Amino acid sequence: ADLPIARRNSLTRFLEKRKDRVTSIAPYQI
Amino acid sequence: ETMPFFNQESLQQRLQALIDGARESWAYAIFWQSSVVDFASQTVLGWGDGYYKGEEDKNKRRGSSSSAANFVAEQEHRKKVLRELNSLISGVQASAGNGTDDAVDEEVTDTEWFFLISMTQSFVNGNGLPGLAMYSSSPIWVTGTEKLAASQCERARQAQGFGLQTIVCIPSANGVVELGSTELIFQSSDLMNKVKYLFNFNIDMGSVTG
């Protein structure tokens, strides 16, 4: 909760991008 | 106080522009922002912003030195940390099977992990690759597993341990731009010029440290 703002923003962006990537490739992994 | 030129939105666009349009395959770009620690009168480079692109073929770089058991244990640890970070950011309690954790179940690659742990690091002026680049006001370009492994800088050795083969630190107006790749990328004036253009800093091309 007390992450510095720059790290928090970067982390949020990184996690969202990773989520998008995983979601987009998921149907092909069946 | 951050200058408007270096606000985070602008930084992200610049970092993205730096590697998305590049011919070479960079995995990430980080801007280490300099600030002065009052009580010590020292310049410290801390996390400013980063852009993670990833490697071309992540399967190529898997588990250089670890056994299958170590790999599984390490992945469990990384996923646990990612789950906690997800929870911290989203405010939703972390739990296995939670829909928000789908991305966590995917393998956390070495370069992703290296990028993540970079967020926890900082460098006193002159220490580590970024600190050295800042202190000497000249870019540092290290290509090749052997050179990274033999470096006096812990960060270079750590990068090598996570499968990176090239790491570059270029000083800029109030910080250092770092790029890393799992490919062998040799020194180019293109990149220097791009950093000079995007980060508005005059680089002495004759003073690049190999």
PDB file of C-alpha atoms in Angstrom:
ATOM      1  CA  ALA A   1       0.000   0.000   0.000  1.00  0.00           C
ATOM      2  CA  ASP A   2       2.920   2.327   0.620  1.00  0.00           C
ATOM      3  CA  LEU A   3       4.659   1.631  -2.674  1.00  0.00           C
ATOM      4  CA  PRO A   4       6.159   4.787  -4.179  1.00  0.00           C
ATOM      5  CA  ILE A   5       3.929   6.098  -6.957  1.00  0.00           C
ATOM      6  CA  ALA A   6       6.420   5.466  -9.793  1.00  0.00           C
ATOM      7  CA  ARG A   7       6.858   1.832  -8.807  1.00  0.00           C
ATOM      8  CA  ARG A   8       3.142   1.396  -8.258  1.00  0.00           C
ATOM      9  CA  ASN A   9       2.336   2.760 -11.719  1.00  0.00           C
ATOM     10  CA  SER A  10       4.993   0.625 -13.382  1.00  0.00           C
ATOM     11  CA  LEU A  11       3.862  -2.446 -11.507  1.00  0.00           C
ATOM     12  CA  THR A  12       0.215  -1.858 -12.416  1.00  0.00           C
ATOM     13  CA  ARG A  13       1.137  -1.444 -16.079  1.00  0.00           C
ATOM     14  CA  PHE A  14       3.329  -4.545 -16.034  1.00  0.00           C
ATOM     15  CA  LEU A  15       0.650  -6.713 -14.401  1.00  0.00           C
ATOM     16  CA  GLU A  16      -2.115  -5.473 -16.705  1.00  0.00           C
ATOM     17  CA  LYS A  17      -0.018  -6.070 -19.789  1.00  0.00           C
ATOM     18  CA  ARG A  18       0.853  -9.553 -18.593  1.00  0.00           C
ATOM     19  CA  LYS A  19      -2.810 -10.273 -17.938  1.00  0.00           C
ATOM     20  CA  ASP A  20      -3.733  -9.089 -21.463  1.00  0.00           C
ATOM     21  CA  ARG A  21      -1.029 -11.275 -22.969  1.00  0.00           C
ATOM     22  CA  VAL A  22      -2.081 -14.374 -21.050  1.00  0.00           C
ATOM     23  CA  THR A  23      -5.772 -13.803 -21.818  1.00  0.00           C
ATOM     24  CA  SER A  24      -5.054 -13.354 -25.507  1.00  0.00           C
ATOM     25  CA  ILE A  25      -3.082 -16.615 -25.836  1.00  0.00           C
ATOM     26  CA  ALA A  26      -5.279 -18.732 -23.547  1.00  0.00           C
ATOM     27  CA  PRO A  27      -7.714 -20.085 -26.246  1.00  0.00           C
ATOM     28  CA  TYR A  28      -4.806 -21.544 -28.199  1.00  0.00           C
ATOM     29  CA  GLN A  29      -3.512 -23.530 -25.233  1.00  0.00           C
ATOM     30  CA  ILE A  30      -6.492 -25.909 -25.101  1.00  0.00           C
TER      31      ILE A  30
ATOM     32  CA  GLU B   1      10.082  17.525  -7.808  1.00  0.00           C
ATOM     33  CA  THR B   2       9.833  15.814 -11.185  1.00  0.00           C
ATOM     34  CA  MET B   3      10.251  18.091 -14.160  1.00  0.00           C
ATOM     35  CA  PRO B   4       7.343  18.098 -16.663  1.00  0.00           C
ATOM     36  CA  PHE B   5       9.685  16.677 -19.285  1.00  0.00           C
ATOM     37  CA  PHE B   6      10.163  13.641 -17.109  1.00  0.00           C
ATOM     38  CA  ASN B   7       6.638  13.072 -15.876  1.00  0.00           C
ATOM     39  CA  GLN B   8       5.764   9.410 -15.844  1.00  0.00           C
ATOM     40  CA  GLU B   9       3.407   9.388 -18.814  1.00  0.00           C
ATOM     41  CA  SER B  10       6.035  11.042 -20.942  1.00  0.00           C
ATOM     42  CA  LEU B  11       8.701   8.681 -19.641  1.00  0.00           C
ATOM     43  CA  GLN B  12       6.648   5.629 -20.519  1.00  0.00           C
ATOM     44  CA  GLN B  13       6.097   6.869 -24.061  1.00  0.00           C
ATOM     45  CA  ARG B  14       9.786   7.573 -24.497  1.00  0.00           C
ATOM     46  CA  LEU B  15      10.855   4.183 -23.174  1.00  0.00           C
ATOM     47  CA  GLN B  16       8.295   2.486 -25.389  1.00  0.00           C
ATOM     48  CA  ALA B  17       9.384   4.461 -28.440  1.00  0.00           C
ATOM     49  CA  LEU B  18      12.972   3.536 -27.713  1.00  0.00           C
ATOM     50  CA  ILE B  19      12.510  -0.211 -28.040  1.00  0.00           C
ATOM     51  CA  ASP B  20       9.256  -0.775 -29.952  1.00  0.00           C
ATOM     52  CA  GLY B  21      10.665   0.787 -33.092  1.00  0.00           C
ATOM     53  CA  ALA B  22      14.120  -0.720 -32.747  1.00  0.00           C
ATOM     54  CA  ARG B  23      15.526  -3.247 -35.204  1.00  0.00           C
ATOM     55  CA  GLU B  24      17.151  -5.039 -32.307  1.00  0.00           C
ATOM     56  CA  SER B  25      15.100  -7.130 -29.940  1.00  0.00           C
ATOM     57  CA  TRP B  26      15.258  -5.405 -26.522  1.00  0.00           C
ATOM     58  CA  ALA B  27      13.354  -7.093 -23.700  1.00  0.00           C
ATOM     59  CA  TYR B  28      12.951  -4.012 -21.513  1.00  0.00           C
ATOM     60  CA  ALA B  29      13.891  -0.391 -20.978  1.00  0.00           C
ATOM     61  CA  ILE B  30      14.232   1.258 -17.570  1.00  0.00           C
ATOM     62  CA  PHE B  31      14.730   4.880 -16.629  1.00  0.00           C
ATOM     63  CA  TRP B  32      16.733   5.231 -13.409  1.00  0.00           C
ATOM     64  CA  GLN B  33      15.968   8.636 -11.999  1.00  0.00           C
ATOM     65  CA  SER B  34      18.611  10.523 -10.070  1.00  0.00           C
ATOM     66  CA  SER B  35      17.861  12.311  -6.841  1.00  0.00           C
ATOM     67  CA  VAL B  36      20.005  13.750  -4.110  1.00  0.00           C
ATOM     68  CA  VAL B  37      19.764  12.251  -0.648  1.00  0.00           C
ATOM     69  CA  ASP B  38      20.006  15.271   1.606  1.00  0.00           C
ATOM     70  CA  PHE B  39      21.505  13.698   4.688  1.00  0.00           C
ATOM     71  CA  ALA B  40      24.304  12.034   2.742  1.00  0.00           C
ATOM     72  CA  SER B  41      24.697  14.591  -0.069  1.00  0.00           C
ATOM     73  CA  GLN B  42      24.846  11.675  -2.445  1.00  0.00           C
ATOM     74  CA  THR B  43      23.178  11.154  -5.777  1.00  0.00           C
ATOM     75  CA  VAL B  44      21.043   8.040  -5.843  1.00  0.00           C
ATOM     76  CA  LEU B  45      19.500   6.412  -8.892  1.00  0.00           C
ATOM     77  CA  GLY B  46      16.086   4.961  -8.151  1.00  0.00           C
ATOM     78  CA  TRP B  47      13.278   3.504 -10.201  1.00  0.00           C
ATOM     79  CA  GLY B  48      11.791   6.188 -12.463  1.00  0.00           C
ATOM     80  CA  ASP B  49       9.807   4.041 -14.863  1.00  0.00           C
ATOM     81  CA  GLY B  50      10.144   0.918 -16.957  1.00  0.00           C
ATOM     82  CA  TYR B  51       8.707  -0.602 -20.081  1.00  0.00           C
ATOM     83  CA  TYR B  52       8.685  -4.375 -20.426  1.00  0.00           C
ATOM     84  CA  LYS B  53       8.396  -5.829 -23.907  1.00  0.00           C
ATOM     85  CA  GLY B  54       9.577  -9.398 -23.324  1.00  0.00           C
ATOM     86  CA  GLU B  55      11.784 -11.685 -25.324  1.00  0.00           C
ATOM     87  CA  GLU B  56      11.050 -13.060 -28.787  1.00  0.00           C
ATOM     88  CA  ASP B  57      11.081 -16.697 -27.763  1.00  0.00           C
ATOM     89  CA  LYS B  58      10.793 -17.278 -24.050  1.00  0.00           C
ATOM     90  CA  ASN B  59      11.170 -21.061 -24.375  1.00  0.00           C
ATOM     91  CA  LYS B  60      14.667 -20.547 -25.683  1.00  0.00           C
ATOM     92  CA  ARG B  61      15.833 -19.063 -22.396  1.00  0.00           C
ATOM     93  CA  ARG B  62      14.360 -21.404 -19.871  1.00  0.00           C
ATOM     94  CA  GLY B  63      16.134 -22.619 -16.718  1.00  0.00           C
ATOM     95  CA  SER B  64      19.747 -22.231 -17.694  1.00  0.00           C
ATOM     96  CA  SER B  65      21.212 -23.784 -14.581  1.00  0.00           C
ATOM     97  CA  SER B  66      18.377 -25.160 -12.512  1.00  0.00           C
ATOM     98  CA  SER B  67      16.994 -28.668 -12.295  1.00  0.00           C
ATOM     99  CA  ALA B  68      13.331 -29.446 -12.974  1.00  0.00           C
ATOM    100  CA  ALA B  69      12.607 -29.467  -9.221  1.00  0.00           C
ATOM    101  CA  ASN B  70      14.329 -26.139  -8.710  1.00  0.00           C
ATOM    102  CA  PHE B  71      12.477 -24.722 -11.671  1.00  0.00           C
ATOM    103  CA  VAL B  72       9.114 -25.737 -10.211  1.00  0.00           C
ATOM    104  CA  ALA B  73      10.007 -24.375  -6.767  1.00  0.00           C
ATOM    105  CA  GLU B  74      11.253 -21.120  -8.250  1.00  0.00           C
ATOM    106  CA  GLN B  75       8.098 -20.754 -10.323  1.00  0.00           C
ATOM    107  CA  GLU B  76       5.955 -21.321  -7.252  1.00  0.00           C
ATOM    108  CA  HIS B  77       7.859 -18.598  -5.434  1.00  0.00           C
ATOM    109  CA  ARG B  78       7.531 -16.147  -8.335  1.00  0.00           C
ATOM    110  CA  LYS B  79       3.834 -16.847  -8.753  1.00  0.00           C
ATOM    111  CA  LYS B  80       3.268 -16.344  -5.038  1.00  0.00           C
ATOM    112  CA  VAL B  81       4.999 -12.966  -5.182  1.00  0.00           C
ATOM    113  CA  LEU B  82       3.045 -11.991  -8.295  1.00  0.00           C
ATOM    114  CA  ARG B  83      -0.190 -13.007  -6.609  1.00  0.00           C
ATOM    115  CA  GLU B  84       0.665 -10.789  -3.644  1.00  0.00           C
ATOM    116  CA  LEU B  85       1.593  -7.902  -5.898  1.00  0.00           C
ATOM    117  CA  ASN B  86      -1.667  -8.331  -7.799  1.00  0.00           C
ATOM    118  CA  SER B  87      -3.464  -8.211  -4.506  1.00  0.00           C
ATOM    119  CA  LEU B  88      -1.564  -5.112  -3.418  1.00  0.00           C
ATOM    120  CA  ILE B  89      -2.410  -3.282  -6.630  1.00  0.00           C
ATOM    121  CA  SER B  90      -6.009  -4.409  -7.058  1.00  0.00           C
ATOM    122  CA  GLY B  91      -6.932  -4.445  -3.390  1.00  0.00           C
ATOM    123  CA  VAL B  92      -8.460  -7.909  -3.869  1.00  0.00           C
ATOM    124  CA  GLN B  93      -7.330 -10.630  -1.474  1.00  0.00           C
ATOM    125  CA  ALA B  94      -4.988 -13.083  -3.212  1.00  0.00           C
ATOM    126  CA  SER B  95      -6.187 -16.678  -3.464  1.00  0.00           C
ATOM    127  CA  ALA B  96      -5.628 -19.639  -5.755  1.00  0.00           C
ATOM    128  CA  GLY B  97      -8.315 -19.971  -8.407  1.00  0.00           C
ATOM    129  CA  ASN B  98      -9.265 -16.330  -8.162  1.00  0.00           C
ATOM    130  CA  GLY B  99     -10.108 -14.985 -11.636  1.00  0.00           C
ATOM    131  CA  THR B 100      -7.704 -12.104 -11.202  1.00  0.00           C
ATOM    132  CA  ASP B 101      -4.863 -14.614 -10.813  1.00  0.00           C
ATOM    133  CA  ASP B 102      -5.123 -16.146 -14.287  1.00  0.00           C
ATOM    134  CA  ALA B 103      -2.053 -14.264 -15.398  1.00  0.00           C
ATOM    135  CA  VAL B 104      -0.128 -15.509 -12.379  1.00  0.00           C
ATOM    136  CA  ASP B 105      -0.558 -19.148 -13.363  1.00  0.00           C
ATOM    137  CA  GLU B 106       1.385 -18.511 -16.547  1.00  0.00           C
ATOM    138  CA  GLU B 107       5.151 -19.073 -16.236  1.00  0.00           C
ATOM    139  CA  VAL B 108       6.993 -16.064 -14.868  1.00  0.00           C
ATOM    140  CA  THR B 109       9.996 -15.864 -17.161  1.00  0.00           C
ATOM    141  CA  ASP B 110      13.502 -14.964 -16.055  1.00  0.00           C
ATOM    142  CA  THR B 111      13.375 -11.608 -17.832  1.00  0.00           C
ATOM    143  CA  GLU B 112       9.996 -10.765 -16.298  1.00  0.00           C
ATOM    144  CA  TRP B 113      11.405 -11.592 -12.893  1.00  0.00           C
ATOM    145  CA  PHE B 114      14.573  -9.580 -13.479  1.00  0.00           C
ATOM    146  CA  PHE B 115      12.432  -6.605 -14.519  1.00  0.00           C
ATOM    147  CA  LEU B 116      10.250  -6.970 -11.426  1.00  0.00           C
ATOM    148  CA  ILE B 117      13.109  -7.192  -8.951  1.00  0.00           C
ATOM    149  CA  SER B 118      14.719  -4.190 -10.648  1.00  0.00           C
ATOM    150  CA  MET B 119      11.886  -2.125  -9.176  1.00  0.00           C
ATOM    151  CA  THR B 120      13.316  -2.790  -5.729  1.00  0.00           C
ATOM    152  CA  GLN B 121      16.822  -1.637  -6.597  1.00  0.00           C
ATOM    153  CA  SER B 122      18.645   1.659  -6.362  1.00  0.00           C
ATOM    154  CA  PHE B 123      22.233   2.692  -6.997  1.00  0.00           C
ATOM    155  CA  VAL B 124      24.476   5.176  -5.313  1.00  0.00           C
ATOM    156  CA  ASN B 125      26.389   7.278  -7.813  1.00  0.00           C
ATOM    157  CA  GLY B 126      29.272   5.172  -9.073  1.00  0.00           C
ATOM    158  CA  ASN B 127      27.825   1.833  -7.991  1.00  0.00           C
ATOM    159  CA  GLY B 128      26.297  -0.783 -10.270  1.00  0.00           C
ATOM    160  CA  LEU B 129      26.077  -0.402 -14.032  1.00  0.00           C
ATOM    161  CA  PRO B 130      23.589   2.504 -13.922  1.00  0.00           C
ATOM    162  CA  GLY B 131      25.540   4.275 -11.177  1.00  0.00           C
ATOM    163  CA  LEU B 132      28.788   3.826 -13.042  1.00  0.00           C
ATOM    164  CA  ALA B 133      27.291   5.228 -16.262  1.00  0.00           C
ATOM    165  CA  MET B 134      25.973   8.218 -14.331  1.00  0.00           C
ATOM    166  CA  TYR B 135      29.227   8.799 -12.469  1.00  0.00           C
ATOM    167  CA  SER B 136      31.400   8.581 -15.591  1.00  0.00           C
ATOM    168  CA  SER B 137      28.863  10.431 -17.792  1.00  0.00           C
ATOM    169  CA  SER B 138      29.471   7.834 -20.460  1.00  0.00           C
ATOM    170  CA  PRO B 139      27.412   4.933 -21.755  1.00  0.00           C
ATOM    171  CA  ILE B 140      28.249   1.370 -20.750  1.00  0.00           C
ATOM    172  CA  TRP B 141      27.529  -1.418 -23.201  1.00  0.00           C
ATOM    173  CA  VAL B 142      28.095  -5.037 -22.191  1.00  0.00           C
ATOM    174  CA  THR B 143      27.456  -7.797 -24.720  1.00  0.00           C
ATOM    175  CA  GLY B 144      27.891 -11.503 -24.116  1.00  0.00           C
ATOM    176  CA  THR B 145      27.329 -13.937 -21.300  1.00  0.00           C
ATOM    177  CA  GLU B 146      31.020 -14.115 -20.398  1.00  0.00           C
ATOM    178  CA  LYS B 147      31.439 -10.358 -20.140  1.00  0.00           C
ATOM    179  CA  LEU B 148      28.314  -9.983 -18.028  1.00  0.00           C
ATOM    180  CA  ALA B 149      29.382 -12.831 -15.755  1.00  0.00           C
ATOM    181  CA  ALA B 150      32.864 -11.363 -15.347  1.00  0.00           C
ATOM    182  CA  SER B 151      31.609  -7.849 -14.593  1.00  0.00           C
ATOM    183  CA  GLN B 152      32.448  -6.226 -11.283  1.00  0.00           C
ATOM    184  CA  CYS B 153      28.879  -4.961 -11.159  1.00  0.00           C
ATOM    185  CA  GLU B 154      26.419  -7.140  -9.319  1.00  0.00           C
ATOM    186  CA  ARG B 155      23.589  -6.042 -11.607  1.00  0.00           C
ATOM    187  CA  ALA B 156      25.426  -7.281 -14.701  1.00  0.00           C
ATOM    188  CA  ARG B 157      26.068 -10.667 -13.108  1.00  0.00           C
ATOM    189  CA  GLN B 158      22.482 -10.832 -11.931  1.00  0.00           C
ATOM    190  CA  ALA B 159      21.271 -10.027 -15.473  1.00  0.00           C
ATOM    191  CA  GLN B 160      23.426 -12.823 -16.850  1.00  0.00           C
ATOM    192  CA  GLY B 161      21.972 -15.211 -14.304  1.00  0.00           C
ATOM    193  CA  PHE B 162      18.513 -14.424 -15.629  1.00  0.00           C
ATOM    194  CA  GLY B 163      19.468 -15.133 -19.217  1.00  0.00           C
ATOM    195  CA  LEU B 164      20.200 -11.646 -20.489  1.00  0.00           C
ATOM    196  CA  GLN B 165      23.007 -11.361 -22.999  1.00  0.00           C
ATOM    197  CA  THR B 166      23.176  -7.612 -23.506  1.00  0.00           C
ATOM    198  CA  ILE B 167      22.784  -4.754 -21.075  1.00  0.00           C
ATOM    199  CA  VAL B 168      23.281  -1.086 -21.861  1.00  0.00           C
ATOM    200  CA  CYS B 169      23.262   1.951 -19.569  1.00  0.00           C
ATOM    201  CA  ILE B 170      23.167   5.403 -21.129  1.00  0.00           C
ATOM    202  CA  PRO B 171      23.278   8.535 -18.962  1.00  0.00           C
ATOM    203  CA  SER B 172      20.625  11.153 -19.696  1.00  0.00           C
ATOM    204  CA  ALA B 173      19.524  14.548 -18.404  1.00  0.00           C
ATOM    205  CA  ASN B 174      18.575  13.502 -14.872  1.00  0.00           C
ATOM    206  CA  GLY B 175      19.084   9.797 -14.795  1.00  0.00           C
ATOM    207  CA  VAL B 176      20.194   6.749 -16.732  1.00  0.00           C
ATOM    208  CA  VAL B 177      18.405   4.799 -19.455  1.00  0.00           C
ATOM    209  CA  GLU B 178      19.016   1.041 -19.243  1.00  0.00           C
ATOM    210  CA  LEU B 179      18.114  -1.543 -21.869  1.00  0.00           C
ATOM    211  CA  GLY B 180      18.432  -5.304 -21.697  1.00  0.00           C
ATOM    212  CA  SER B 181      18.112  -8.143 -24.153  1.00  0.00           C
ATOM    213  CA  THR B 182      18.332 -11.913 -24.235  1.00  0.00           C
ATOM    214  CA  GLU B 183      19.964 -11.525 -27.656  1.00  0.00           C
ATOM    215  CA  LEU B 184      23.533 -10.542 -28.486  1.00  0.00           C
ATOM    216  CA  ILE B 185      23.314  -6.901 -29.508  1.00  0.00           C
ATOM    217  CA  PHE B 186      26.437  -4.985 -30.373  1.00  0.00           C
ATOM    218  CA  GLN B 187      27.070  -1.317 -29.880  1.00  0.00           C
ATOM    219  CA  SER B 188      25.280   0.967 -32.306  1.00  0.00           C
ATOM    220  CA  SER B 189      25.147   4.698 -32.755  1.00  0.00           C
ATOM    221  CA  ASP B 190      21.463   4.352 -33.702  1.00  0.00           C
ATOM    222  CA  LEU B 191      20.488   3.594 -30.128  1.00  0.00           C
ATOM    223  CA  MET B 192      22.696   6.336 -28.708  1.00  0.00           C
ATOM    224  CA  ASN B 193      21.148   8.845 -31.093  1.00  0.00           C
ATOM    225  CA  LYS B 194      17.665   7.684 -30.213  1.00  0.00           C
ATOM    226  CA  VAL B 195      18.335   8.139 -26.501  1.00  0.00           C
ATOM    227  CA  LYS B 196      19.911  11.501 -27.215  1.00  0.00           C
ATOM    228  CA  TYR B 197      16.816  12.533 -29.157  1.00  0.00           C
ATOM    229  CA  LEU B 198      14.219  11.086 -26.780  1.00  0.00           C
ATOM    230  CA  PHE B 199      15.957  11.948 -23.537  1.00  0.00           C
ATOM    231  CA  ASN B 200      17.558  15.177 -24.621  1.00  0.00           C
ATOM    232  CA  PHE B 201      21.120  14.662 -23.603  1.00  0.00           C
ATOM    233  CA  ASN B 202      24.415  15.165 -25.394  1.00  0.00           C
ATOM    234  CA  ILE B 203      26.437  11.965 -25.430  1.00  0.00           C
ATOM    235  CA  ASP B 204      30.099  11.930 -26.207  1.00  0.00           C
ATOM    236  CA  MET B 205      30.197   9.065 -28.726  1.00  0.00           C
ATOM    237  CA  GLY B 206      33.913   8.626 -28.246  1.00  0.00           C
ATOM    238  CA  SER B 207      33.646   7.735 -24.603  1.00  0.00           C
ATOM    239  CA  VAL B 208      31.532   4.579 -24.643  1.00  0.00           C
ATOM    240  CA  THR B 209      32.823   1.995 -22.195  1.00  0.00           C
ATOM    241  CA  GLY B 210      32.748  -1.570 -23.466  1.00  0.00           C
TER     242      GLY B 210
END
